[in-house]
Tab-separated table of N, CA and C in Angstrom:
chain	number	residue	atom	x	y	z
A	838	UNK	N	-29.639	1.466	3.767
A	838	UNK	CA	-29.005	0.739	4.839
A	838	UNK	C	-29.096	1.576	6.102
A	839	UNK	N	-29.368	0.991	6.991
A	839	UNK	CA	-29.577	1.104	8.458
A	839	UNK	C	-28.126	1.511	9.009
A	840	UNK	N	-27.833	2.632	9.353
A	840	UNK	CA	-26.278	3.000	9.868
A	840	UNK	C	-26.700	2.803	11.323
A	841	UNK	N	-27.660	2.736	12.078
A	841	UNK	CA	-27.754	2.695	13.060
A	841	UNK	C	-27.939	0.852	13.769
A	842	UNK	N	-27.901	0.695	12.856
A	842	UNK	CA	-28.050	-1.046	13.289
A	842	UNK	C	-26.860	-1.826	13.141
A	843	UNK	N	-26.001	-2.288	15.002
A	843	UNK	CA	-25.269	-2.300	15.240
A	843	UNK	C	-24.896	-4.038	14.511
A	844	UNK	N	-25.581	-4.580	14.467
A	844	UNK	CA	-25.418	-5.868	13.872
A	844	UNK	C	-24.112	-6.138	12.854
A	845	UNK	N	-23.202	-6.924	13.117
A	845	UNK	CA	-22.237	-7.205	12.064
A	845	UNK	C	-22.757	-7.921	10.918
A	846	UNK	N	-23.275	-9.146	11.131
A	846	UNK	CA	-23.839	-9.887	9.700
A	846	UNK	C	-24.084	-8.560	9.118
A	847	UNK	N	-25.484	-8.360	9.761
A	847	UNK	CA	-26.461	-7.779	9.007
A	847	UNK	C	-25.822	-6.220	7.907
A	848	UNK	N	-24.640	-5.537	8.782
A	848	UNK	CA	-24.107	-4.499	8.287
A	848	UNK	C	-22.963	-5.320	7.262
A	849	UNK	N	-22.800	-6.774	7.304
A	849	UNK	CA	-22.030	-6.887	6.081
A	849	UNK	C	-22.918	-7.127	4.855
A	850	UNK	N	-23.857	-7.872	5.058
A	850	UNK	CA	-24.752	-8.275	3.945
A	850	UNK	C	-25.422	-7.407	3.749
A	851	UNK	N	-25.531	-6.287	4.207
A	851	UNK	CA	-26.238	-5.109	3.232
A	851	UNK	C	-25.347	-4.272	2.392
A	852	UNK	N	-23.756	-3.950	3.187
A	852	UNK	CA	-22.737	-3.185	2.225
A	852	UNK	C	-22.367	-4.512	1.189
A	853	UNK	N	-22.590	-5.913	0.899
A	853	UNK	CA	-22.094	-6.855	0.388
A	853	UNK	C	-23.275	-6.403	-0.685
A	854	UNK	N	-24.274	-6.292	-0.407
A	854	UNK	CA	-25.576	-6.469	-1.638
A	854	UNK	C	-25.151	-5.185	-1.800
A	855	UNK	N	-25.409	-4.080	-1.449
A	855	UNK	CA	-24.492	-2.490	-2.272
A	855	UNK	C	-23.610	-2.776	-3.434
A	856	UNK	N	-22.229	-3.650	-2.588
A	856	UNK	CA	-21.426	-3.556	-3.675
A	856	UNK	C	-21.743	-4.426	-4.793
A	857	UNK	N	-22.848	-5.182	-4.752
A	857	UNK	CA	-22.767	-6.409	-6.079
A	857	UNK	C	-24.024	-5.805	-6.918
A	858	UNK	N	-24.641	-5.312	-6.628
A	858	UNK	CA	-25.529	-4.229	-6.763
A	858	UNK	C	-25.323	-3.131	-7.747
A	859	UNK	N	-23.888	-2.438	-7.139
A	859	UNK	CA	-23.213	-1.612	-8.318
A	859	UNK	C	-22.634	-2.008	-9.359
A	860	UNK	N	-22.869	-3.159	-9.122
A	860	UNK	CA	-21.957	-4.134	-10.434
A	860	UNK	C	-23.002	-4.750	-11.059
A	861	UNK	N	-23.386	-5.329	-10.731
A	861	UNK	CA	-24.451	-6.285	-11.254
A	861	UNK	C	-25.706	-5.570	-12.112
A	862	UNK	N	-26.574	-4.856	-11.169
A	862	UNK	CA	-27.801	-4.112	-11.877
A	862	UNK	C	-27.194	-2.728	-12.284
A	863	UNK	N	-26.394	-1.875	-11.873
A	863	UNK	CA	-25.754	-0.521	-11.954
A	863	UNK	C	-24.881	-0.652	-12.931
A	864	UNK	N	-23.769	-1.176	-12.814
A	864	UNK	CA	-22.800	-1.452	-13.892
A	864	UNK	C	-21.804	-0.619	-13.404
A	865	UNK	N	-21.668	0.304	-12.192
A	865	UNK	CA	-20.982	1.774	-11.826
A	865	UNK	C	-19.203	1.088	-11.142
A	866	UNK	N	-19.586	-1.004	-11.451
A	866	UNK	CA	-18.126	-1.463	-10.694
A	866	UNK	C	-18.072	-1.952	-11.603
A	867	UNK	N	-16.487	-2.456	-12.108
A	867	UNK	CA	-15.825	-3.622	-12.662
A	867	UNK	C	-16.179	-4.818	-12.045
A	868	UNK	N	-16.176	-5.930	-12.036
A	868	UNK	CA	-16.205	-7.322	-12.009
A	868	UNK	C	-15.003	-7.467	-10.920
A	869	UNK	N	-13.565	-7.114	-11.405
A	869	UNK	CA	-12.230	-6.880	-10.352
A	869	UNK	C	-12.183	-6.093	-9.354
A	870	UNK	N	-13.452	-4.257	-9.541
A	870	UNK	CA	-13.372	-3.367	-8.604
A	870	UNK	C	-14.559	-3.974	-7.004
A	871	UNK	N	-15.530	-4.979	-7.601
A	871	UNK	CA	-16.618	-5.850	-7.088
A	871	UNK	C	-15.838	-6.532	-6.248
A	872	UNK	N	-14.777	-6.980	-6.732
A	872	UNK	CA	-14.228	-8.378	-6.084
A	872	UNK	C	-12.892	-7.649	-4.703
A	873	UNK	N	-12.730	-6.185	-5.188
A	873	UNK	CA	-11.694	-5.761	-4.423
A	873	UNK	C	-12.528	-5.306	-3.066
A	874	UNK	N	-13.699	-4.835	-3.565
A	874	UNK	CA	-14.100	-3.824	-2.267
A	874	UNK	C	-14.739	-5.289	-1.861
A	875	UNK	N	-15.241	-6.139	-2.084
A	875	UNK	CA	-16.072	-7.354	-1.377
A	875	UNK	C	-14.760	-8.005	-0.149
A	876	UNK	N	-13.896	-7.983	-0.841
A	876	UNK	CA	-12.241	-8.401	-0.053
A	876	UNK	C	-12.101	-7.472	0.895
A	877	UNK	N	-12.080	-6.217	0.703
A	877	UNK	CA	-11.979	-4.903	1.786
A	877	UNK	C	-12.997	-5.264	2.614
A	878	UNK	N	-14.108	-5.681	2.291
A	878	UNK	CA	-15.241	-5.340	3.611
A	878	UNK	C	-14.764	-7.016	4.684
A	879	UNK	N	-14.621	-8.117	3.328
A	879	UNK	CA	-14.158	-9.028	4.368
A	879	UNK	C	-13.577	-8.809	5.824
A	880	UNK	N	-11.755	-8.062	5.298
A	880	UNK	CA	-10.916	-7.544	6.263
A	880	UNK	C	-11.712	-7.194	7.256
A	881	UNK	N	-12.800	-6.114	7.001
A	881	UNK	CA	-13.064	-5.383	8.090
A	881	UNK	C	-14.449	-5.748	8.897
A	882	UNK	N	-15.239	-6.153	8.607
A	882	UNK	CA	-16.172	-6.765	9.187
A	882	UNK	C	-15.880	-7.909	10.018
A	883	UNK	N	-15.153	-8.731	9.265
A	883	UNK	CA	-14.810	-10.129	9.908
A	883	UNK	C	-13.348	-9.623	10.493
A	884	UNK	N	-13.430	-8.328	10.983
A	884	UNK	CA	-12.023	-8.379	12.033
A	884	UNK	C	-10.564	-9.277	11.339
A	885	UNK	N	-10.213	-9.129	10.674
A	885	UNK	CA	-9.033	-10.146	9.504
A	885	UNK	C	-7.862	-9.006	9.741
A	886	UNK	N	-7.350	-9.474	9.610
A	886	UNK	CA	-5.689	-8.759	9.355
A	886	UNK	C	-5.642	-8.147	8.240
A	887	UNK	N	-5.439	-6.746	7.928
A	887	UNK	CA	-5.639	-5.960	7.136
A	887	UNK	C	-4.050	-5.646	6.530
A	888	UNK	N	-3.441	-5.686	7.291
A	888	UNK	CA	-1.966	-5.687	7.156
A	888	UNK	C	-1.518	-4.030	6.827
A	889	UNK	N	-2.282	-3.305	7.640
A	889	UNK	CA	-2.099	-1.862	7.614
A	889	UNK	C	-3.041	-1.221	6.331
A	890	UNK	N	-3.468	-2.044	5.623
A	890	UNK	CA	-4.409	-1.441	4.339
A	890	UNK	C	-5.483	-0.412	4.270
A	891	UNK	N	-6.321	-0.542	5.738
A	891	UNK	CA	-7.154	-0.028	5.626
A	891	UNK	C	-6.745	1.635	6.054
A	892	UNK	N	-5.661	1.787	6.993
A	892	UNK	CA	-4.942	2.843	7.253
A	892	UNK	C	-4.637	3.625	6.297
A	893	UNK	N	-4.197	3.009	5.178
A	893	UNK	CA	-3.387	3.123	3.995
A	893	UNK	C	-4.292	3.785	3.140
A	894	UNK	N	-5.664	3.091	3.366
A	894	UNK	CA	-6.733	4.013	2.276
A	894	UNK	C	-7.060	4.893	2.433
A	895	UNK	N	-7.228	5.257	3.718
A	895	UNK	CA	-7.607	6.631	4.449
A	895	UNK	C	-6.720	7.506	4.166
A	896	UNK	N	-5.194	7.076	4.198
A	896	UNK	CA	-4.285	8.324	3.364
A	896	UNK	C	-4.706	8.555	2.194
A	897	UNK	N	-4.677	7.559	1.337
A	897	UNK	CA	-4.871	7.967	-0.006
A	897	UNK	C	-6.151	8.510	-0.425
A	898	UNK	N	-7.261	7.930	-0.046
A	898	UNK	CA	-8.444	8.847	0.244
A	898	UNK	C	-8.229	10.573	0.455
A	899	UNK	N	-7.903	11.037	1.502
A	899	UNK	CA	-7.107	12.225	2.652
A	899	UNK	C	-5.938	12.815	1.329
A	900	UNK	N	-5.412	12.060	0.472
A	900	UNK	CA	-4.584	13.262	-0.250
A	900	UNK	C	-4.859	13.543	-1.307
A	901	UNK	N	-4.090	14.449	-2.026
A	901	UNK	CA	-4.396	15.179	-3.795
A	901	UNK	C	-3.539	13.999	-4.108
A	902	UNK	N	-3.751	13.038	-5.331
A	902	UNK	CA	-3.211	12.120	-5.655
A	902	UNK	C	-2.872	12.651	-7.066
A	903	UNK	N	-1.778	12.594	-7.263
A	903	UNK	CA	-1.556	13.235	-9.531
A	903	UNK	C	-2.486	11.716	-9.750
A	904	UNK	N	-3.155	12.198	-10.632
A	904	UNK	CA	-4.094	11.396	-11.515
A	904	UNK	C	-3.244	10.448	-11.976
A	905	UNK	N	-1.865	10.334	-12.970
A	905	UNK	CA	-1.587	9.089	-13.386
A	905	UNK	C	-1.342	8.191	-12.130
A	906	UNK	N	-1.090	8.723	-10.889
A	906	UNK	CA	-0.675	7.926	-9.679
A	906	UNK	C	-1.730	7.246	-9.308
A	907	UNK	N	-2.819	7.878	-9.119
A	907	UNK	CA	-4.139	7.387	-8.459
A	907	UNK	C	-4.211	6.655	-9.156
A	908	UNK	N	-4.024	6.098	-10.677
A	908	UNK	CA	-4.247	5.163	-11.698
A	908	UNK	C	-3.732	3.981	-11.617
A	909	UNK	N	-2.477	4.316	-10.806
A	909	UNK	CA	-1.432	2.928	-10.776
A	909	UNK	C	-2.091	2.702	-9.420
A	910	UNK	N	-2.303	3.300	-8.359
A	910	UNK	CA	-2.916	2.776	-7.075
A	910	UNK	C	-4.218	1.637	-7.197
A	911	UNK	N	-4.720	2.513	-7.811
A	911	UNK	CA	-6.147	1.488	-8.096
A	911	UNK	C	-6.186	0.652	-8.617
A	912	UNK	N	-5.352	0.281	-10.064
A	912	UNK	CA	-4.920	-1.064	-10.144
A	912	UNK	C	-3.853	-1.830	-9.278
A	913	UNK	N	-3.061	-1.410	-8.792
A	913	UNK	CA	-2.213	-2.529	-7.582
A	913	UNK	C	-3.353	-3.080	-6.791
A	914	UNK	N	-4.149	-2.084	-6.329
A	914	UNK	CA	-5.588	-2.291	-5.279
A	914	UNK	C	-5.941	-3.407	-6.163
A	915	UNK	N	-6.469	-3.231	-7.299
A	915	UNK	CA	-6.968	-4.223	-8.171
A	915	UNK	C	-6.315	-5.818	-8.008
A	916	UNK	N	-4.829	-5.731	-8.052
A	916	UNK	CA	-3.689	-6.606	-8.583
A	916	UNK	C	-3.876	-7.583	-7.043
A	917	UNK	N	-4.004	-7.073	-6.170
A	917	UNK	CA	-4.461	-7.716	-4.666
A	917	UNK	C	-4.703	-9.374	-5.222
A	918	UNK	N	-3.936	-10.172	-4.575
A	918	UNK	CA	-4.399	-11.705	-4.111
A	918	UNK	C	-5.103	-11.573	-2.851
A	919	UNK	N	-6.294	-11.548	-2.061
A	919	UNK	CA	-6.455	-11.151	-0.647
A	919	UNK	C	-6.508	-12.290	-0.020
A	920	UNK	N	-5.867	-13.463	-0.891
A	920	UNK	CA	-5.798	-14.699	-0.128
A	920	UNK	C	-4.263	-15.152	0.363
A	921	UNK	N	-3.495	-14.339	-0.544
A	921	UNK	CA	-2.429	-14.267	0.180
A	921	UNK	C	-1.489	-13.285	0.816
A	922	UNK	N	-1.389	-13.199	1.742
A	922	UNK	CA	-0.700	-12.718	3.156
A	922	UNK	C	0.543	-11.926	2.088
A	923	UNK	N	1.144	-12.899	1.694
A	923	UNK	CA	2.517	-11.897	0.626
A	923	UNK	C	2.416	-10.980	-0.348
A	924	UNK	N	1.336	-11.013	-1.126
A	924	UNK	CA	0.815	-10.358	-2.072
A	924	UNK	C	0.039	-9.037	-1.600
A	925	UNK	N	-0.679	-8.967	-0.244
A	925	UNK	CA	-1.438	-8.094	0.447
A	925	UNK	C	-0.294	-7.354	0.756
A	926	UNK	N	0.758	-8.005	1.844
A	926	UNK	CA	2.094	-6.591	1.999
A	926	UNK	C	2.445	-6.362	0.624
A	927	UNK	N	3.223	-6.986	0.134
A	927	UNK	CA	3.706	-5.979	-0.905
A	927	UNK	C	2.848	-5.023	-1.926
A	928	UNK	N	1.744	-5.737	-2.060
A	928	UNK	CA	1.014	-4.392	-2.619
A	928	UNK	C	0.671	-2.988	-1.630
A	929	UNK	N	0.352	-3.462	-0.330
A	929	UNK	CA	0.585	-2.341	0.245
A	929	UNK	C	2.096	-1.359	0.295
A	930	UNK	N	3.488	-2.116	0.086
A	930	UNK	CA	4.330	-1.628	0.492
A	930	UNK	C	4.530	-0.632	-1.011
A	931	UNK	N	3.804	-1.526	-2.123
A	931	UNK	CA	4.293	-0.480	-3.245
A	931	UNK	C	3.272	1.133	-3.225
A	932	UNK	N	1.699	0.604	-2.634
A	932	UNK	CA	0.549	1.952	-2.652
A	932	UNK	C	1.279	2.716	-1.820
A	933	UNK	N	2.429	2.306	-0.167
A	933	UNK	CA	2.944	3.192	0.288
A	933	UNK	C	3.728	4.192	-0.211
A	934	UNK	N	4.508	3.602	-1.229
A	934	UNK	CA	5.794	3.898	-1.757
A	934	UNK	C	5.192	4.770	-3.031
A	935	UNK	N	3.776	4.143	-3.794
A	935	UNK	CA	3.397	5.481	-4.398
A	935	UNK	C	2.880	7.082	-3.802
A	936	UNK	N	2.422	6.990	-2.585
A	936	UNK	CA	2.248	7.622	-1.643
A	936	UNK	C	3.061	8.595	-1.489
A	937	UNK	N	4.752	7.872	-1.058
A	937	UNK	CA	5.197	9.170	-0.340
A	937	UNK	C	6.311	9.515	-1.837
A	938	UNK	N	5.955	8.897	-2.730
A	938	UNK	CA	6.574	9.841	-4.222
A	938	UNK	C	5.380	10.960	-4.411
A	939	UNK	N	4.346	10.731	-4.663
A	939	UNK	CA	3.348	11.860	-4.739
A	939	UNK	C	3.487	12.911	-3.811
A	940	UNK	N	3.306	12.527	-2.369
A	940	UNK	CA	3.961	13.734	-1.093
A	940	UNK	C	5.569	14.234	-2.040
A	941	UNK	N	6.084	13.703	-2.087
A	941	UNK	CA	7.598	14.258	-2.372
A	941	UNK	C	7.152	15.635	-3.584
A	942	UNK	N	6.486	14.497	-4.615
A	942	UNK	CA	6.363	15.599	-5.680
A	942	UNK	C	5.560	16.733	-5.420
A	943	UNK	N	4.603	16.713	-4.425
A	943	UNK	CA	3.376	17.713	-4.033
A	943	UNK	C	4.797	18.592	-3.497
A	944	UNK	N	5.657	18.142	-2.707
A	944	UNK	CA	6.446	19.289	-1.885
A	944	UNK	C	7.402	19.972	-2.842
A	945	UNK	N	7.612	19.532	-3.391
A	945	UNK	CA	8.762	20.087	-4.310
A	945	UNK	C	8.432	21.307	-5.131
């Protein structure tokens, strides 16, 4: 993929064929992990209301996560309706809330 080619389609339908790609011929996604990041690129390509999510990944990305935590993150990520508006906050409000228990426990 062309990082230099400013095109929106074109930069979605190539990270869109990536991700179905890793699933499909690779096998390296779930079927649910396919369907989460295809939803993520939606948000962000097509400018959509992210509802603070994408912020949210970059923390969790950015920290030492305890492994059983990162476990429950990635399935809530998973658990995502991205069609509905209520289901998008509160799963974000719970990845927050696993967030700053992990910070707590890192400080302690």
């Amino acid at each position: 993929m062309d990082t230099s080619d400013h095109n929106p389609k074109k930069l979605y339908d190539d990270v869109a064929s990536s991700i179905v790609n890793l699933h499909l011929q690779q096998g390296k996604l779930s079927r649910d992990e396919m369907y989460c990041l295809l939803s993520i690129l939606d948000l962000t390509v097509m400018k959509k209301n992210d509802y603070g999510l994408i912020e949210l990944l970059k923390v969790w990305k950015s920290s030492v996560v305890d492994p059983e935590l990162n476990d429950i993150i990635k399935a809530t990520l998973l658990s995502i309706d991205f069609n509905n508006s209520k289901s998008i906050q509160r799963n974000i409000e719970t990845i927050s809330e696993l967030l700053r228990y992990n910070k707590n426990l890192r400080e302690s």
